[in-house]
PDB file of C-alpha atoms in Angstrom:
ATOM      1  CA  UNK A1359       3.017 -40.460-111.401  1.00  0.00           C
ATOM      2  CA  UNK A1360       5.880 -40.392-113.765  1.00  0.00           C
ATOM      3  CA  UNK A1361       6.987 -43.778-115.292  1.00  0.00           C
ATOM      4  CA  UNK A1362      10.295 -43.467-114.163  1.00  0.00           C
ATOM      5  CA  UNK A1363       8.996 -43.357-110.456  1.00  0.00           C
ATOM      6  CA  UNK A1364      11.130 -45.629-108.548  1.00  0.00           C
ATOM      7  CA  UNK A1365      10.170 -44.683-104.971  1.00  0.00           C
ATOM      8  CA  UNK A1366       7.008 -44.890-103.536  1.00  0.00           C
ATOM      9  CA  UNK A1367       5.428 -41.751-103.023  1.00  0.00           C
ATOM     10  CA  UNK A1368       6.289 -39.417-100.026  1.00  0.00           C
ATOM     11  CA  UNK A1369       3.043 -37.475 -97.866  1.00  0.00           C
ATOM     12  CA  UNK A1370       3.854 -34.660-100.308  1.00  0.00           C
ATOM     13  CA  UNK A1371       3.604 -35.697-103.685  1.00  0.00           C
ATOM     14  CA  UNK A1372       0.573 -38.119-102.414  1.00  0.00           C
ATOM     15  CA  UNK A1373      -0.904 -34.361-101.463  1.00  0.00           C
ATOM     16  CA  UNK A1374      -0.124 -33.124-104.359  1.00  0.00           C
ATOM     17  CA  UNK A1375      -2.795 -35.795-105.851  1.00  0.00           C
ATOM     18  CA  UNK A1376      -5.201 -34.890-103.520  1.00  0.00           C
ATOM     19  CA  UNK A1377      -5.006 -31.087-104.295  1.00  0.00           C
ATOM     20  CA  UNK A1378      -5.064 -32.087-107.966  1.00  0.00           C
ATOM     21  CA  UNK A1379      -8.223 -34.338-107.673  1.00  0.00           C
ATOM     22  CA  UNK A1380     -10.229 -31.586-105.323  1.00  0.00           C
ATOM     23  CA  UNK A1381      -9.112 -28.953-108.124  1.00  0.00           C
ATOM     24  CA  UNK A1382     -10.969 -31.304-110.849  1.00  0.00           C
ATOM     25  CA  UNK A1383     -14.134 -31.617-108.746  1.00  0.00           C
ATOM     26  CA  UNK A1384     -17.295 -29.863-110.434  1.00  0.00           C
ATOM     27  CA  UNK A1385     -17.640 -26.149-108.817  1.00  0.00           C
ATOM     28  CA  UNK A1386     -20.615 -26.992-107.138  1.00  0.00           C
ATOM     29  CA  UNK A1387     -18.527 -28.935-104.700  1.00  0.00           C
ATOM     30  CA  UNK A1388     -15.624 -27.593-104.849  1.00  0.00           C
ATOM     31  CA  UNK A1389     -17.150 -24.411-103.643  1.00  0.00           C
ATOM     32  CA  UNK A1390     -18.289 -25.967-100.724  1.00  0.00           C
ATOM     33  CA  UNK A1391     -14.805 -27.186 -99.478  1.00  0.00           C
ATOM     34  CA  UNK A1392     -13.148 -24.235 -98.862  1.00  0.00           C
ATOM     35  CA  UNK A1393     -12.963 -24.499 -94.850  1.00  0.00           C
ATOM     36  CA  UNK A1394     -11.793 -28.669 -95.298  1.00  0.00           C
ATOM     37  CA  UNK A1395      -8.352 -29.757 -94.618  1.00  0.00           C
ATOM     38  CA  UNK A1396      -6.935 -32.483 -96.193  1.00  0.00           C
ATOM     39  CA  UNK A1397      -4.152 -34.155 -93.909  1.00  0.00           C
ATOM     40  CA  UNK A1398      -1.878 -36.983 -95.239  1.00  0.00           C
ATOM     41  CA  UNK A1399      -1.077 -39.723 -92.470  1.00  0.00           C
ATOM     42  CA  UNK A1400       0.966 -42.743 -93.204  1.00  0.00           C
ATOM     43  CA  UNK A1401      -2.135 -45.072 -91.248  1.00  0.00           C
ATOM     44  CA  UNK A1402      -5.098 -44.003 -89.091  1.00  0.00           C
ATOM     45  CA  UNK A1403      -4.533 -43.777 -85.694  1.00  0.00           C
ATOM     46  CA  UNK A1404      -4.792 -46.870 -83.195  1.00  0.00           C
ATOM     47  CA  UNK A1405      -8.433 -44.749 -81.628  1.00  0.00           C
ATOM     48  CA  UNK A1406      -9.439 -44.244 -84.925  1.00  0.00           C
ATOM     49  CA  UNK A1407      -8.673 -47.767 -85.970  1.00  0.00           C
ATOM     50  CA  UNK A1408     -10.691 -49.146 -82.614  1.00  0.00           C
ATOM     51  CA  UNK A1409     -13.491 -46.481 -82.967  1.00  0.00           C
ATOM     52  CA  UNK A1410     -14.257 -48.236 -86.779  1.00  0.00           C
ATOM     53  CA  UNK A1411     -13.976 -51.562 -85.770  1.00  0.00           C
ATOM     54  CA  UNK A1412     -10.957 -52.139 -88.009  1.00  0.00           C
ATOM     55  CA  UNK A1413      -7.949 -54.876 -86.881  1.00  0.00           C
ATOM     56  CA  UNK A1414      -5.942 -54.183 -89.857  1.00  0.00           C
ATOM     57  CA  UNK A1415      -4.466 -50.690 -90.574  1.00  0.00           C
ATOM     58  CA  UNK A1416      -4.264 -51.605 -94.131  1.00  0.00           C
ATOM     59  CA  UNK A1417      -8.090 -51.609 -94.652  1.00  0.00           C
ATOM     60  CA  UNK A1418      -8.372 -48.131 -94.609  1.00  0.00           C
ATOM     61  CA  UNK A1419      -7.282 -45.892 -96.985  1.00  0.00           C
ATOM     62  CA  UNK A1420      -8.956 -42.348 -96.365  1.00  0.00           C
ATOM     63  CA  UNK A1421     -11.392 -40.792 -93.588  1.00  0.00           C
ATOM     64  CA  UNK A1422     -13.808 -37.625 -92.987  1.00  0.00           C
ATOM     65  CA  UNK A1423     -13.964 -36.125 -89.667  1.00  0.00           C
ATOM     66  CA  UNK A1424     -15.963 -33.309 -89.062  1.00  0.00           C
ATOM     67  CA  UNK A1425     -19.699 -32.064 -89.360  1.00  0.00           C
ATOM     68  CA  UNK A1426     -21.088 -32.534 -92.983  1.00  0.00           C
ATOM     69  CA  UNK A1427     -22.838 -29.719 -94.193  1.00  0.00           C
ATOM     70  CA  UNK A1428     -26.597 -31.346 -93.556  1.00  0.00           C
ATOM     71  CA  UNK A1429     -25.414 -30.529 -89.657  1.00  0.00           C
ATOM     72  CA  UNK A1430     -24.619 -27.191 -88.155  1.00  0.00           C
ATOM     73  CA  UNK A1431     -22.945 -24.848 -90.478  1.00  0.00           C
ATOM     74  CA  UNK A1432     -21.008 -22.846 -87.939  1.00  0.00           C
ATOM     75  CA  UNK A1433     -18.449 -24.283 -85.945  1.00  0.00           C
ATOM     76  CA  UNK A1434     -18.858 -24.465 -82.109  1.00  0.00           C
ATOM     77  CA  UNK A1435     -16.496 -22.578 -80.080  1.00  0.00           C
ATOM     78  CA  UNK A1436     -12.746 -24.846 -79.948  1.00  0.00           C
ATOM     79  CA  UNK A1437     -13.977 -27.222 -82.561  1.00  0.00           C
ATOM     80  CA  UNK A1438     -11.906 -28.508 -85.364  1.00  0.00           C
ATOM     81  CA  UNK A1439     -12.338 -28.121 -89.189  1.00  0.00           C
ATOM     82  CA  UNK A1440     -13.682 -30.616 -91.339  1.00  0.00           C
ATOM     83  CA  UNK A1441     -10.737 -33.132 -92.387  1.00  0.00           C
ATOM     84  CA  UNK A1442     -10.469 -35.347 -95.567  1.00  0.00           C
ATOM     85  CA  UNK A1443      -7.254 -37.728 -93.727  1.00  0.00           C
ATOM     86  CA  UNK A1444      -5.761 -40.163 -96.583  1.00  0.00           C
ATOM     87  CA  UNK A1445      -3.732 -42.901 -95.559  1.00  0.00           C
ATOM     88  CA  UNK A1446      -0.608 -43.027 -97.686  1.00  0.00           C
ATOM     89  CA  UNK A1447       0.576 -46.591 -96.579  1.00  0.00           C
ATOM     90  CA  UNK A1448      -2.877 -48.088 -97.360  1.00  0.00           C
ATOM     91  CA  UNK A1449      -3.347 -46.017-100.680  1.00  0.00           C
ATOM     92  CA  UNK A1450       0.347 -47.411-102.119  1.00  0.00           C
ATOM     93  CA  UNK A1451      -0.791 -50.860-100.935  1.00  0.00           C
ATOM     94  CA  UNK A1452      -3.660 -50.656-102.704  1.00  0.00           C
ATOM     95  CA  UNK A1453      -2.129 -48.823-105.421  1.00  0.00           C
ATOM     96  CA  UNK A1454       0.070 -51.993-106.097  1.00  0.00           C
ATOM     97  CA  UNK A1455      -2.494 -54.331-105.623  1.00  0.00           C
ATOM     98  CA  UNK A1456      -4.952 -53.082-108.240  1.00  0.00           C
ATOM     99  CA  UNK A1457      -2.972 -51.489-110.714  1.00  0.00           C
ATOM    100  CA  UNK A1458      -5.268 -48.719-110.767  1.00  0.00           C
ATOM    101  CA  UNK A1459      -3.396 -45.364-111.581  1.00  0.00           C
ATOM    102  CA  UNK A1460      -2.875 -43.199-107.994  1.00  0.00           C
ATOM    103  CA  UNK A1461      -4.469 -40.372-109.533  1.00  0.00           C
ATOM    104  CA  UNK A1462      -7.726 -42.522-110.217  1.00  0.00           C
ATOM    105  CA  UNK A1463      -7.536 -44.019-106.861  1.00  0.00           C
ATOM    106  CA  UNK A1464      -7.253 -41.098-104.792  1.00  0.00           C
ATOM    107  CA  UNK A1465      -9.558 -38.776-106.691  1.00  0.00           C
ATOM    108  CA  UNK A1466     -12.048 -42.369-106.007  1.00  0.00           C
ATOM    109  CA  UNK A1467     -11.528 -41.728-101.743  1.00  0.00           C
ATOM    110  CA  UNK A1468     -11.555 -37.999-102.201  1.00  0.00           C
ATOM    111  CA  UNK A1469     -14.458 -38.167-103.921  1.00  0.00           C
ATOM    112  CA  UNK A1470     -15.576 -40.350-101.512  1.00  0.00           C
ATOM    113  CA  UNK A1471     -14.659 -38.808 -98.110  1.00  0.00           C
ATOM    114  CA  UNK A1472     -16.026 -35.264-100.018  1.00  0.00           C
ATOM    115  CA  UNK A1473     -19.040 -37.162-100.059  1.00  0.00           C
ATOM    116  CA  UNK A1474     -19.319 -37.650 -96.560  1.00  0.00           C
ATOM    117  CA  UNK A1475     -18.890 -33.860 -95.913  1.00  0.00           C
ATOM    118  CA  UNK A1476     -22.423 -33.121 -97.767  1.00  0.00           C
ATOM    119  CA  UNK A1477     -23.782 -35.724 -95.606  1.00  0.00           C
ATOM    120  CA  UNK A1478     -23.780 -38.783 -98.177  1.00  0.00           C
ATOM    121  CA  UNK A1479     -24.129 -42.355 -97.024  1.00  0.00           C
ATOM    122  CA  UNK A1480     -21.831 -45.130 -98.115  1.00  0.00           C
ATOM    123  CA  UNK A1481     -25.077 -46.774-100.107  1.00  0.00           C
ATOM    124  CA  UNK A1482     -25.661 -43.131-101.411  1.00  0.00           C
ATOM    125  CA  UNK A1483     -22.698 -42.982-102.521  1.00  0.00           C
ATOM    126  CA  UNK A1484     -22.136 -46.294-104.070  1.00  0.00           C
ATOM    127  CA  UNK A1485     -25.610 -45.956-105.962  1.00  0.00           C
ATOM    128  CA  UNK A1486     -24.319 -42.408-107.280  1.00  0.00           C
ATOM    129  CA  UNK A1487     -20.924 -44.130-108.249  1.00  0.00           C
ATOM    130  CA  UNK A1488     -23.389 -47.143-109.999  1.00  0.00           C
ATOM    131  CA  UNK A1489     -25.073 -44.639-112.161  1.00  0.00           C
ATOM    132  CA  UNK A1490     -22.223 -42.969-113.483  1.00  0.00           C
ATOM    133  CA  UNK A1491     -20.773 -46.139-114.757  1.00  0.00           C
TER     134      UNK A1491
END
């Protein structure tokens, strides 16, 4: 984000981010995501909220919905496409609070939620985030 950024971030330019951060994923993966959307929400939903066991919107910042590729490959017949959701309230929050850079933090949850779509676990994930540090 430009220094001179005065406004917090709207859904687009937070989208922007997100295109920018799938672009810089390795080929391998990025190969793989052609058929996932990524939708930018202000907060998960109050189902979605209840469904994780979460009390305080704020908590989450980004979501995957959908099969990961370890299920199914095709698509049954009125079923949606996979979905990265990022949650632009929670991301600024969190943005503010750790004075990590917004492009660092979401390219962290994309990287994240893109690991749920090839079937990753959180500890799979963390342990692959541990070993590139």
């Amino acid at each position: 984000m430009s220094g001179g950024q005065t406004l917090a971030p709207d859904a687009a330019a937070i989208e922007r981010l997100a295109d920018a951060a799938v672009a810089a994923l390795p080929e391998r993966f990025r190969r793989h995501l052609d058929g996932v959307v990524v939708r930018i929400e202000d907060f998960a939903d109050e189902e979605t909220l209840g469904a994780l066991g979460i009390e305080d919107p704020f908590e989450l910042t980004g979501l995957y919905s959908g099969r990961s590729m370890r299920e199914e490959s095709s698509l049954a017949s009125g079923e949606m496409r996979p979905m990265i959701h990022l949650y632009r309230r929670p991301l600024l929050d969190e943005w503010v609070d750790t004075g990590v850079t917004l492009e660092a933090l979401i390219t962290h949850v994309i990287v994240h939620e893109v690991g749920h779509h090839f079937g990753l676990s959180d500890a799979e994930m963390h342990a692959i985030e541990e070993q590139a540090s």
